[in-house]
Amino acid sequence: MTFFTPFVDTRLRSSKSELDLRAPLLSQLRKGFAVRWLRTIVLISLDAAALYLAWQVIRTYITSVNPLWNSQQNLLVLVIVAIEIGLIAALGFYTSGQKRRDYLSLIKTLTFSHVFLFLVFSPQPTNFISLSAFIPSWLLSISLTCVTRFGIDNAIKYVRKQGLVCYPAFLICRPEDKKKAIDTIGVEKCYSLLGWADINSLVAERDDLDATIEDIYRLGIAEVFVCSWSLINRRMLLYWKLRNAGITLHILPVDLEIIDRKSELRMLCGLPTFKFSPPLVTGSDFWIKRCFDFCFAASFVIVAAPVYLFIALLIKLDSPGPVFYKQTRIGLHGRQFGLWKFRTMVVNADQLQKDLEASNEMKDGVLFKVKNDPRITPIGKFLRRYSLDELPQLLNVILGEMSLVGPRPLPIRDVEKFAQQHFIRHEVLPGVTGLWQVSGRSDITNFDEVINLDVSYMESWSLLLDLQILLKTIAVVLGKEGAY
């Protein structure tokens, strides 16, 4: 919200010696000030109402001492709510961005505040926070606060989808960085990009900075994002002009690839640095994942044993040959292992592949994919359609050669065509399913897209992500998406 019309400083045309960027002729509030404060006031009001309601419920239904409150007890509740709100605010839960949606940290904060309040007020004569009231008040405060926050977050998302209460933004970057910058800005879902400028027009030879600033003023921009900040010729002029117009400036390092989400921003000599600390017990992630894989795979094989026997019988009745097909694949650290599948092709399928290489639908030829492959048996089409041919790979998981989720292990023929950057996928256990499988499977015809999905999975791994991929795999398989 702006109280004055943005002032375009015509003194740019005058002598630079007369220009003092620190002293604009008119003062104004920062752009987007009203939206930020309105959001903060709403969040504080909702949190306070939720916490007050929680204590009121405890007073009415739990606390047996002094059932009819007096003014002293009402004042005590207000003090308790004020303390909790102050602690929530001090830890940054009313700031913009992802912090206010960090429900786990919010729960920890409310837990700490309740323990603190219990230690402080339980010895008091009012006996308001008794041991019998502590746990119900803790659970109710957490529940009501998280529910109200979740509700307001979804309401804000809905309103912003309608194009309302978004911050008007402007992007300055190189053309080749434009898509990545827009995708990065779009993650927050709170910006409306109204314009952009090619940063090459702001270098010393061309320097159209004045025209760019006028465009920013004309569009009523609240926040400006700049990539490759050092390329701009008059950087400080841009900074001060935006500053005096109440416009927030973001330096967006789109060329910086964050390799771990568990990072910490630190300042070093005035420059931002990302700190990546190893866990207290290194290597624990592997063993957590391995235990989960083994328990899940072993349990599934035992429960689904009749299904395995039924599929084996169908394969035997369908075509001559063995029930299982074992193929050498490349796994962790480039080691070879035998991957097990239910046989879905004729016995001499490997020899026939050479005659089908010309029909390969993968653009770079690294993988081999052909629709309506003539080598597939009738029952094999059904098994592939629902990925039932992959079930024996749970034996590979039990043996520790594979994981439930990870980059798909590829045959020697495919690995021999790898470029250097492709071998990164061999640094983790291969998986029965992965981001590739739930993101299009055979519909992806560019191997670099496969690598990008594998690397994305490796960067952001968590047990929760594995569970999400497993659940999505079930949906993809039932929907027969991208399988042939």
Short mmCIF file of C-alpha atoms in Angstrom, two decimals:
data_model
loop_
_atom_site.label_atom_id
_atom_site.label_comp_id
_atom_site.label_asym_id
_atom_site.label_seq_id
_atom_site.Cartn_x
_atom_site.Cartn_y
_atom_site.Cartn_z
CA MET A 1 0.00 0.00 0.00
CA THR A 2 1.50 3.30 -1.09
CA PHE A 3 0.55 6.70 0.28
CA PHE A 4 2.39 8.70 -2.36
CA THR A 5 2.72 8.31 -6.09
CA PRO A 6 6.19 6.90 -6.97
CA PHE A 7 8.46 9.82 -7.73
CA VAL A 8 10.50 9.52 -10.92
CA ASP A 9 13.60 11.55 -10.19
CA THR A 10 14.06 13.92 -13.15
CA ARG A 11 17.39 14.98 -11.67
CA LEU A 12 18.91 12.00 -13.51
CA ARG A 13 19.13 14.38 -16.44
CA SER A 14 21.08 16.91 -14.39
CA SER A 15 24.65 16.90 -13.21
CA LYS A 16 25.59 13.82 -11.22
CA SER A 17 27.26 16.06 -8.64
CA GLU A 18 23.81 17.39 -7.68
CA LEU A 19 22.35 13.93 -7.20
CA ASP A 20 22.04 12.56 -3.67
CA LEU A 21 20.36 9.17 -3.87
CA ARG A 22 19.84 9.05 -0.12
CA ALA A 23 17.40 11.97 -0.15
CA PRO A 24 14.28 11.39 -2.29
CA LEU A 25 11.91 14.37 -2.38
CA LEU A 26 9.01 12.34 -1.00
CA SER A 27 8.92 9.62 1.65
CA GLN A 28 6.66 6.58 1.47
CA LEU A 29 5.98 3.23 3.04
CA ARG A 30 7.52 0.10 1.58
CA LYS A 31 5.48 -1.43 -1.24
CA GLY A 32 3.39 -4.36 -0.03
CA PHE A 33 3.48 -3.01 3.54
CA ALA A 34 -0.29 -3.25 4.01
CA VAL A 35 -0.50 -6.85 2.73
CA ARG A 36 2.33 -7.99 5.01
CA TRP A 37 0.90 -6.37 8.11
CA LEU A 38 -2.62 -7.52 7.35
CA ARG A 39 -1.36 -11.11 7.08
CA THR A 40 0.60 -10.77 10.32
CA ILE A 41 -2.35 -9.26 12.23
CA VAL A 42 -4.69 -12.01 10.97
CA LEU A 43 -2.22 -14.76 11.99
CA ILE A 44 -1.65 -13.26 15.44
CA SER A 45 -5.39 -12.83 15.97
CA LEU A 46 -6.15 -16.41 14.92
CA ASP A 47 -3.35 -17.85 17.09
CA ALA A 48 -4.47 -15.79 20.07
CA ALA A 49 -8.10 -16.84 19.58
CA ALA A 50 -7.11 -20.51 19.25
CA LEU A 51 -4.93 -20.44 22.38
CA TYR A 52 -7.52 -18.51 24.39
CA LEU A 53 -10.24 -20.95 23.32
CA ALA A 54 -8.03 -23.88 24.36
CA TRP A 55 -7.57 -22.46 27.86
CA GLN A 56 -11.28 -21.62 28.10
CA VAL A 57 -12.19 -25.23 27.29
CA ILE A 58 -9.71 -26.46 29.92
CA ARG A 59 -11.19 -24.05 32.46
CA THR A 60 -14.74 -25.21 31.76
CA TYR A 61 -14.35 -28.96 31.39
CA ILE A 62 -11.04 -30.02 32.95
CA THR A 63 -10.04 -27.76 35.84
CA SER A 64 -11.96 -28.68 38.98
CA VAL A 65 -10.54 -25.97 41.18
CA ASN A 66 -12.29 -22.58 41.02
CA PRO A 67 -14.84 -23.49 38.31
CA LEU A 68 -16.20 -19.93 38.32
CA TRP A 69 -13.42 -17.69 37.22
CA ASN A 70 -12.77 -14.31 38.67
CA SER A 71 -11.05 -11.32 37.11
CA GLN A 72 -7.66 -12.46 38.43
CA GLN A 73 -7.92 -15.76 36.60
CA ASN A 74 -9.06 -14.06 33.38
CA LEU A 75 -6.02 -11.81 33.59
CA LEU A 76 -3.84 -14.87 34.12
CA VAL A 77 -5.14 -16.46 30.89
CA LEU A 78 -4.43 -13.29 28.92
CA VAL A 79 -0.90 -13.22 30.31
CA ILE A 80 -0.36 -16.88 29.34
CA VAL A 81 -1.67 -16.31 25.80
CA ALA A 82 0.51 -13.18 25.46
CA ILE A 83 3.59 -15.18 26.50
CA GLU A 84 2.84 -17.91 23.97
CA ILE A 85 2.20 -15.42 21.16
CA GLY A 86 5.42 -13.58 22.03
CA LEU A 87 7.43 -16.80 21.84
CA ILE A 88 5.84 -17.76 18.51
CA ALA A 89 6.63 -14.29 17.12
CA ALA A 90 10.20 -14.33 18.48
CA LEU A 91 10.92 -17.55 16.57
CA GLY A 92 9.73 -16.04 13.27
CA PHE A 93 6.42 -17.80 12.71
CA TYR A 94 4.76 -14.59 11.52
CA THR A 95 7.30 -13.87 8.80
CA SER A 96 6.60 -14.44 5.12
CA GLY A 97 7.71 -17.58 3.29
CA GLN A 98 7.80 -21.21 4.37
CA LYS A 99 8.61 -20.52 8.03
CA ARG A 100 5.02 -19.83 9.05
CA ARG A 101 3.99 -23.19 7.51
CA ASP A 102 6.58 -25.18 9.45
CA TYR A 103 4.05 -27.01 11.61
CA LEU A 104 6.58 -29.35 13.23
CA SER A 105 8.63 -26.41 14.55
CA LEU A 106 5.42 -24.69 15.66
CA ILE A 107 4.46 -27.78 17.65
CA LYS A 108 7.90 -27.81 19.28
CA THR A 109 7.52 -24.14 20.20
CA LEU A 110 4.09 -24.65 21.76
CA THR A 111 5.42 -27.67 23.66
CA PHE A 112 8.29 -25.63 25.07
CA SER A 113 5.95 -22.79 26.05
CA HIS A 114 3.61 -25.18 27.86
CA VAL A 115 6.45 -26.77 29.81
CA PHE A 116 7.71 -23.31 30.74
CA LEU A 117 4.25 -22.13 31.80
CA PHE A 118 3.67 -25.27 33.85
CA LEU A 119 6.94 -24.80 35.73
CA VAL A 120 6.18 -21.11 36.37
CA PHE A 121 2.47 -21.17 37.24
CA SER A 122 1.83 -24.63 38.74
CA PRO A 123 3.26 -23.61 42.17
CA GLN A 124 0.86 -20.63 42.32
CA PRO A 125 -2.10 -20.74 44.78
CA THR A 126 -4.65 -20.53 41.93
CA ASN A 127 -3.63 -24.04 40.89
CA PHE A 128 -4.78 -23.10 37.39
CA ILE A 129 -2.16 -25.12 35.45
CA SER A 130 -2.35 -28.40 37.28
CA LEU A 131 -0.83 -31.65 36.09
CA SER A 132 -4.31 -32.89 35.07
CA ALA A 133 -4.83 -29.80 32.92
CA PHE A 134 -1.34 -29.68 31.40
CA ILE A 135 -1.61 -32.46 28.79
CA PRO A 136 -5.17 -31.60 27.60
CA SER A 137 -4.26 -27.92 27.28
CA TRP A 138 -1.09 -28.82 25.37
CA LEU A 139 -2.92 -31.09 22.90
CA LEU A 140 -5.81 -28.68 22.44
CA SER A 141 -3.55 -25.66 21.92
CA ILE A 142 -1.51 -27.50 19.28
CA SER A 143 -4.62 -28.82 17.51
CA LEU A 144 -6.49 -25.52 17.35
CA THR A 145 -3.43 -23.48 16.36
CA CYS A 146 -2.39 -25.85 13.57
CA VAL A 147 -5.96 -26.19 12.26
CA THR A 148 -6.49 -22.42 12.09
CA ARG A 149 -3.10 -21.91 10.43
CA PHE A 150 -3.80 -24.64 7.91
CA GLY A 151 -7.15 -23.04 7.16
CA ILE A 152 -5.74 -19.56 6.62
CA ASP A 153 -2.89 -20.93 4.47
CA ASN A 154 -5.34 -22.69 2.18
CA ALA A 155 -7.53 -19.60 2.07
CA ILE A 156 -4.54 -17.46 1.05
CA LYS A 157 -3.57 -20.01 -1.63
CA TYR A 158 -7.10 -19.96 -3.02
CA VAL A 159 -7.24 -16.17 -3.10
CA ARG A 160 -3.84 -15.96 -4.78
CA LYS A 161 -4.93 -18.43 -7.44
CA GLN A 162 -7.57 -15.85 -8.31
CA GLY A 163 -4.76 -13.31 -8.80
CA LEU A 164 -5.43 -11.38 -5.59
CA VAL A 165 -3.09 -10.29 -2.74
CA CYS A 166 -0.03 -11.14 -4.83
CA TYR A 167 3.05 -8.93 -4.84
CA PRO A 168 3.63 -7.37 -8.29
CA ALA A 169 7.14 -8.43 -9.30
CA PHE A 170 9.70 -7.60 -11.98
CA LEU A 171 12.53 -9.82 -13.21
CA ILE A 172 15.94 -8.75 -14.54
CA CYS A 173 18.01 -11.62 -15.92
CA ARG A 174 19.68 -13.16 -18.96
CA PRO A 175 17.30 -14.72 -21.52
CA GLU A 176 18.77 -18.18 -20.88
CA ASP A 177 18.04 -17.84 -17.13
CA LYS A 178 14.49 -16.56 -17.54
CA LYS A 179 12.60 -19.87 -17.32
CA LYS A 180 14.56 -21.11 -14.31
CA ALA A 181 14.15 -17.77 -12.52
CA ILE A 182 10.39 -17.73 -13.17
CA ASP A 183 10.07 -21.30 -11.88
CA THR A 184 12.04 -20.39 -8.75
CA ILE A 185 9.94 -17.30 -8.06
CA GLY A 186 6.76 -19.29 -8.69
CA VAL A 187 7.52 -21.74 -5.87
CA GLU A 188 6.31 -19.24 -3.26
CA LYS A 189 3.05 -18.66 -5.18
CA CYS A 190 2.79 -15.11 -3.85
CA TYR A 191 4.22 -13.09 -6.75
CA SER A 192 2.57 -11.79 -9.90
CA LEU A 193 5.28 -11.26 -12.52
CA LEU A 194 4.32 -8.15 -14.47
CA GLY A 195 7.46 -7.64 -16.53
CA TRP A 196 11.07 -8.50 -17.15
CA ALA A 197 14.18 -6.90 -18.62
CA ASP A 198 17.18 -8.46 -20.34
CA ILE A 199 20.18 -7.83 -18.10
CA ASN A 200 22.34 -7.54 -21.23
CA SER A 201 20.64 -4.18 -21.82
CA LEU A 202 22.07 -2.89 -18.52
CA VAL A 203 25.75 -3.52 -19.25
CA ALA A 204 28.18 -0.66 -19.82
CA GLU A 205 27.91 -0.67 -23.62
CA ARG A 206 24.10 -0.29 -23.71
CA ASP A 207 23.00 0.75 -20.20
CA ASP A 208 19.24 1.23 -20.48
CA LEU A 209 18.91 1.36 -16.68
CA ASP A 210 16.90 4.58 -16.66
CA ALA A 211 14.27 3.12 -18.99
CA THR A 212 14.10 -0.06 -16.91
CA ILE A 213 13.56 1.92 -13.70
CA GLU A 214 10.79 3.92 -15.35
CA ASP A 215 9.10 0.65 -16.41
CA ILE A 216 9.30 -0.62 -12.83
CA TYR A 217 7.71 2.57 -11.51
CA ARG A 218 5.02 2.58 -14.20
CA LEU A 219 3.97 -1.02 -13.46
CA GLY A 220 3.67 -0.37 -9.72
CA ILE A 221 6.17 -3.09 -8.88
CA ALA A 222 6.62 -4.07 -5.21
CA GLU A 223 9.56 -6.50 -5.54
CA VAL A 224 12.36 -6.83 -8.11
CA PHE A 225 14.37 -10.02 -8.70
CA VAL A 226 17.81 -9.73 -10.29
CA CYS A 227 19.97 -12.59 -11.56
CA SER A 228 23.69 -12.08 -12.32
CA TRP A 229 23.81 -8.91 -10.22
CA SER A 230 27.46 -8.20 -11.03
CA LEU A 231 26.71 -7.71 -14.75
CA ILE A 232 24.71 -4.52 -14.16
CA ASN A 233 26.76 -1.42 -14.88
CA ARG A 234 25.15 1.01 -12.37
CA ARG A 235 24.21 -1.46 -9.65
CA MET A 236 24.16 0.96 -6.76
CA LEU A 237 22.03 3.45 -8.68
CA LEU A 238 19.44 0.70 -9.25
CA TYR A 239 19.58 -0.29 -5.57
CA TRP A 240 19.03 3.26 -4.28
CA LYS A 241 16.29 4.08 -6.79
CA LEU A 242 14.38 0.96 -5.76
CA ARG A 243 15.07 1.61 -2.09
CA ASN A 244 13.73 5.15 -2.21
CA ALA A 245 10.63 4.00 -4.10
CA GLY A 246 9.88 1.44 -1.36
CA ILE A 247 10.60 -1.52 -3.66
CA THR A 248 12.21 -4.69 -2.27
CA LEU A 249 15.26 -5.99 -4.16
CA HIS A 250 16.14 -9.70 -4.34
CA ILE A 251 19.45 -11.02 -5.67
CA LEU A 252 18.48 -14.38 -7.16
CA PRO A 253 21.46 -16.79 -7.67
CA VAL A 254 19.80 -19.08 -10.22
CA ASP A 255 23.19 -20.51 -11.20
CA LEU A 256 23.65 -21.89 -7.67
CA GLU A 257 22.54 -25.52 -7.47
CA ILE A 258 21.51 -26.37 -3.90
CA ILE A 259 22.53 -29.99 -3.34
CA ASP A 260 20.84 -30.45 0.01
CA ARG A 261 17.69 -28.95 1.47
CA LYS A 262 19.10 -29.18 4.99
CA SER A 263 21.27 -26.10 4.61
CA GLU A 264 21.84 -23.04 6.76
CA LEU A 265 22.39 -19.53 5.48
CA ARG A 266 25.37 -17.83 7.13
CA MET A 267 26.96 -14.45 6.53
CA LEU A 268 30.72 -14.39 5.97
CA CYS A 269 32.35 -10.95 5.63
CA GLY A 270 29.01 -9.54 4.51
CA LEU A 271 28.48 -12.26 1.89
CA PRO A 272 25.85 -15.02 2.12
CA THR A 273 27.16 -18.58 2.34
CA PHE A 274 25.32 -21.90 2.56
CA LYS A 275 26.45 -24.24 5.32
CA PHE A 276 25.96 -27.99 4.84
CA SER A 277 26.57 -29.89 8.07
CA PRO A 278 26.75 -33.69 8.21
CA PRO A 279 24.36 -35.44 10.62
CA LEU A 280 25.57 -36.28 14.11
CA VAL A 281 25.75 -39.96 13.15
CA THR A 282 26.85 -40.17 9.51
CA GLY A 283 25.66 -43.06 7.38
CA SER A 284 22.48 -43.53 9.39
CA ASP A 285 20.28 -42.60 6.42
CA PHE A 286 21.46 -45.68 4.54
CA TRP A 287 20.65 -48.06 7.37
CA ILE A 288 17.24 -46.50 8.00
CA LYS A 289 16.39 -46.95 4.34
CA ARG A 290 17.86 -50.47 4.25
CA CYS A 291 15.85 -51.64 7.29
CA PHE A 292 12.66 -50.23 5.81
CA ASP A 293 13.33 -51.88 2.44
CA PHE A 294 14.08 -55.29 3.95
CA CYS A 295 11.05 -55.36 6.27
CA PHE A 296 8.65 -54.17 3.58
CA ALA A 297 9.98 -56.48 0.84
CA ALA A 298 10.12 -59.58 3.06
CA SER A 299 6.59 -59.00 4.37
CA PHE A 300 5.20 -58.42 0.88
CA VAL A 301 6.82 -61.56 -0.60
CA ILE A 302 5.38 -63.70 2.21
CA VAL A 303 1.87 -62.25 1.91
CA ALA A 304 1.86 -62.26 -1.93
CA ALA A 305 3.30 -65.76 -2.36
CA PRO A 306 0.02 -67.08 -3.91
CA VAL A 307 0.14 -64.24 -6.47
CA TYR A 308 3.69 -65.22 -7.44
CA LEU A 309 2.61 -68.85 -7.94
CA PHE A 310 -0.42 -67.85 -10.02
CA ILE A 311 1.66 -65.61 -12.33
CA ALA A 312 4.23 -68.41 -12.74
CA LEU A 313 1.46 -70.78 -13.81
CA LEU A 314 0.13 -68.28 -16.39
CA ILE A 315 3.59 -67.82 -17.90
CA LYS A 316 4.08 -71.60 -18.20
CA LEU A 317 0.73 -72.02 -19.95
CA ASP A 318 1.32 -69.02 -22.27
CA SER A 319 4.65 -69.82 -23.93
CA PRO A 320 7.58 -72.27 -23.68
CA GLY A 321 10.53 -71.21 -21.55
CA PRO A 322 11.45 -70.46 -17.94
CA VAL A 323 9.20 -68.56 -15.54
CA PHE A 324 11.84 -66.07 -14.50
CA TYR A 325 14.17 -63.94 -16.60
CA LYS A 326 17.52 -62.91 -15.16
CA GLN A 327 19.46 -60.08 -16.75
CA THR A 328 22.78 -58.53 -15.77
CA ARG A 329 22.29 -54.93 -14.61
CA ILE A 330 24.64 -52.27 -13.26
CA GLY A 331 24.04 -51.35 -9.64
CA LEU A 332 25.70 -49.51 -6.76
CA HIS A 333 29.21 -48.22 -7.61
CA GLY A 334 29.03 -49.85 -11.03
CA ARG A 335 28.83 -53.41 -9.71
CA GLN A 336 27.02 -55.99 -11.82
CA PHE A 337 24.19 -58.07 -10.40
CA GLY A 338 21.44 -60.32 -11.70
CA LEU A 339 18.05 -58.60 -11.81
CA TRP A 340 15.05 -60.94 -11.61
CA LYS A 341 11.79 -60.50 -13.51
CA PHE A 342 8.89 -62.63 -14.59
CA ARG A 343 9.55 -63.52 -18.23
CA THR A 344 7.43 -61.39 -20.57
CA MET A 345 9.26 -62.04 -23.86
CA VAL A 346 10.15 -64.95 -26.06
CA VAL A 347 13.21 -66.97 -25.02
CA ASN A 348 15.58 -65.49 -27.64
CA ALA A 349 14.56 -61.85 -27.01
CA ASP A 350 18.14 -60.63 -26.40
CA GLN A 351 19.29 -61.85 -29.81
CA LEU A 352 16.28 -60.29 -31.54
CA GLN A 353 16.97 -56.87 -29.97
CA LYS A 354 19.82 -56.21 -32.42
CA ASP A 355 17.33 -56.31 -35.29
CA LEU A 356 15.09 -53.78 -33.52
CA GLU A 357 17.73 -51.14 -32.66
CA ALA A 358 16.65 -49.02 -35.64
CA SER A 359 13.16 -48.76 -34.10
CA ASN A 360 14.41 -47.44 -30.75
CA GLU A 361 12.21 -44.53 -29.64
CA MET A 362 14.69 -43.00 -27.17
CA LYS A 363 16.12 -39.89 -28.82
CA ASP A 364 19.70 -40.27 -27.57
CA GLY A 365 19.78 -44.07 -27.92
CA VAL A 366 20.98 -44.65 -24.36
CA LEU A 367 17.86 -46.59 -23.35
CA PHE A 368 16.02 -49.08 -25.55
CA LYS A 369 12.25 -48.60 -25.74
CA VAL A 370 9.90 -49.79 -28.51
CA LYS A 371 6.12 -49.66 -28.44
CA ASN A 372 4.39 -52.84 -29.56
CA ASP A 373 7.62 -54.79 -29.17
CA PRO A 374 7.08 -58.02 -31.21
CA ARG A 375 9.13 -60.05 -28.72
CA ILE A 376 6.54 -59.64 -25.93
CA THR A 377 4.28 -62.63 -25.25
CA PRO A 378 0.48 -62.27 -24.83
CA ILE A 379 0.60 -62.75 -21.04
CA GLY A 380 3.72 -60.57 -21.01
CA LYS A 381 1.72 -57.60 -22.29
CA PHE A 382 -0.66 -57.94 -19.37
CA LEU A 383 2.17 -58.28 -16.82
CA ARG A 384 3.99 -55.24 -18.22
CA ARG A 385 0.82 -53.16 -18.35
CA TYR A 386 0.43 -53.50 -14.58
CA SER A 387 4.18 -53.85 -13.82
CA LEU A 388 3.61 -57.31 -12.33
CA ASP A 389 6.75 -58.54 -14.10
CA GLU A 390 8.76 -56.44 -11.61
CA LEU A 391 7.58 -58.33 -8.51
CA PRO A 392 10.55 -60.76 -8.37
CA GLN A 393 12.84 -57.76 -7.89
CA LEU A 394 11.73 -57.70 -4.27
CA LEU A 395 14.11 -60.67 -3.91
CA ASN A 396 16.91 -58.35 -5.10
CA VAL A 397 15.78 -55.88 -2.42
CA ILE A 398 15.94 -58.56 0.30
CA LEU A 399 19.47 -59.51 -0.86
CA GLY A 400 20.57 -55.87 -0.63
CA GLU A 401 21.25 -55.49 -4.37
CA MET A 402 18.39 -53.02 -4.81
CA SER A 403 16.19 -50.64 -2.87
CA LEU A 404 12.44 -50.15 -3.13
CA VAL A 405 12.96 -46.60 -4.42
CA GLY A 406 15.95 -45.31 -6.37
CA PRO A 407 17.34 -44.84 -9.89
CA ARG A 408 16.34 -47.69 -12.18
CA PRO A 409 19.23 -50.18 -12.82
CA LEU A 410 20.08 -50.39 -16.50
CA PRO A 411 21.55 -53.16 -18.69
CA ILE A 412 25.22 -53.15 -19.71
CA ARG A 413 24.19 -52.15 -23.25
CA ASP A 414 22.68 -48.88 -21.94
CA VAL A 415 25.48 -48.06 -19.47
CA GLU A 416 28.10 -48.40 -22.21
CA LYS A 417 26.48 -45.37 -23.89
CA PHE A 418 26.60 -43.20 -20.76
CA ALA A 419 28.17 -39.75 -20.79
CA GLN A 420 30.38 -38.86 -17.81
CA GLN A 421 27.64 -37.01 -15.93
CA HIS A 422 25.28 -40.00 -16.13
CA PHE A 423 27.31 -42.16 -13.74
CA ILE A 424 26.15 -40.10 -10.73
CA ARG A 425 23.08 -42.38 -10.58
CA HIS A 426 25.35 -45.31 -9.59
CA GLU A 427 26.24 -43.66 -6.29
CA VAL A 428 23.04 -44.94 -4.64
CA LEU A 429 21.29 -48.31 -4.60
CA PRO A 430 19.11 -48.81 -7.70
CA GLY A 431 15.38 -49.05 -7.09
CA VAL A 432 12.36 -51.08 -8.12
CA THR A 433 10.58 -47.77 -8.66
CA GLY A 434 11.59 -44.11 -8.62
CA LEU A 435 10.78 -40.60 -9.79
CA TRP A 436 11.27 -41.71 -13.39
CA GLN A 437 8.58 -44.38 -13.05
CA VAL A 438 6.03 -42.03 -11.47
CA SER A 439 6.80 -39.15 -13.83
CA GLY A 440 5.91 -40.74 -17.15
CA ARG A 441 7.96 -43.95 -17.34
CA SER A 442 8.17 -44.99 -21.01
CA ASP A 443 6.64 -41.67 -22.14
CA ILE A 444 9.97 -39.97 -21.32
CA THR A 445 12.11 -40.25 -24.45
CA ASN A 446 15.12 -38.15 -23.41
CA PHE A 447 17.64 -39.80 -21.09
CA ASP A 448 18.80 -36.43 -19.72
CA GLU A 449 15.29 -36.01 -18.29
CA VAL A 450 15.74 -39.36 -16.56
CA ILE A 451 19.05 -38.20 -15.09
CA ASN A 452 17.48 -34.94 -13.88
CA LEU A 453 14.77 -36.91 -12.07
CA ASP A 454 17.35 -39.27 -10.53
CA VAL A 455 19.50 -36.37 -9.31
CA SER A 456 16.43 -34.57 -7.94
CA TYR A 457 15.56 -37.69 -5.94
CA MET A 458 19.11 -38.03 -4.61
CA GLU A 459 19.22 -34.38 -3.54
CA SER A 460 15.95 -34.41 -1.63
CA TRP A 461 15.83 -37.98 -0.27
CA SER A 462 13.85 -38.73 2.85
CA LEU A 463 11.89 -41.72 4.09
CA LEU A 464 8.72 -39.66 3.60
CA LEU A 465 9.66 -39.08 -0.05
CA ASP A 466 10.13 -42.84 -0.52
CA LEU A 467 6.65 -43.45 0.90
CA GLN A 468 5.17 -40.80 -1.39
CA ILE A 469 6.81 -42.37 -4.46
CA LEU A 470 5.61 -45.85 -3.44
CA LEU A 471 2.03 -44.59 -3.07
CA LYS A 472 2.23 -42.73 -6.37
CA THR A 473 3.65 -45.85 -8.03
CA ILE A 474 0.50 -47.75 -7.05
CA ALA A 475 -1.64 -45.02 -8.63
CA VAL A 476 0.49 -44.96 -11.80
CA VAL A 477 0.40 -48.76 -12.14
CA LEU A 478 -3.36 -48.94 -11.65
CA GLY A 479 -3.78 -46.13 -14.15
CA LYS A 480 -1.49 -47.93 -16.67
CA GLU A 481 0.37 -44.67 -17.29
CA GLY A 482 3.39 -44.83 -19.60
CA ALA A 483 3.78 -48.62 -19.39
CA TYR A 484 4.39 -50.89 -22.38
#
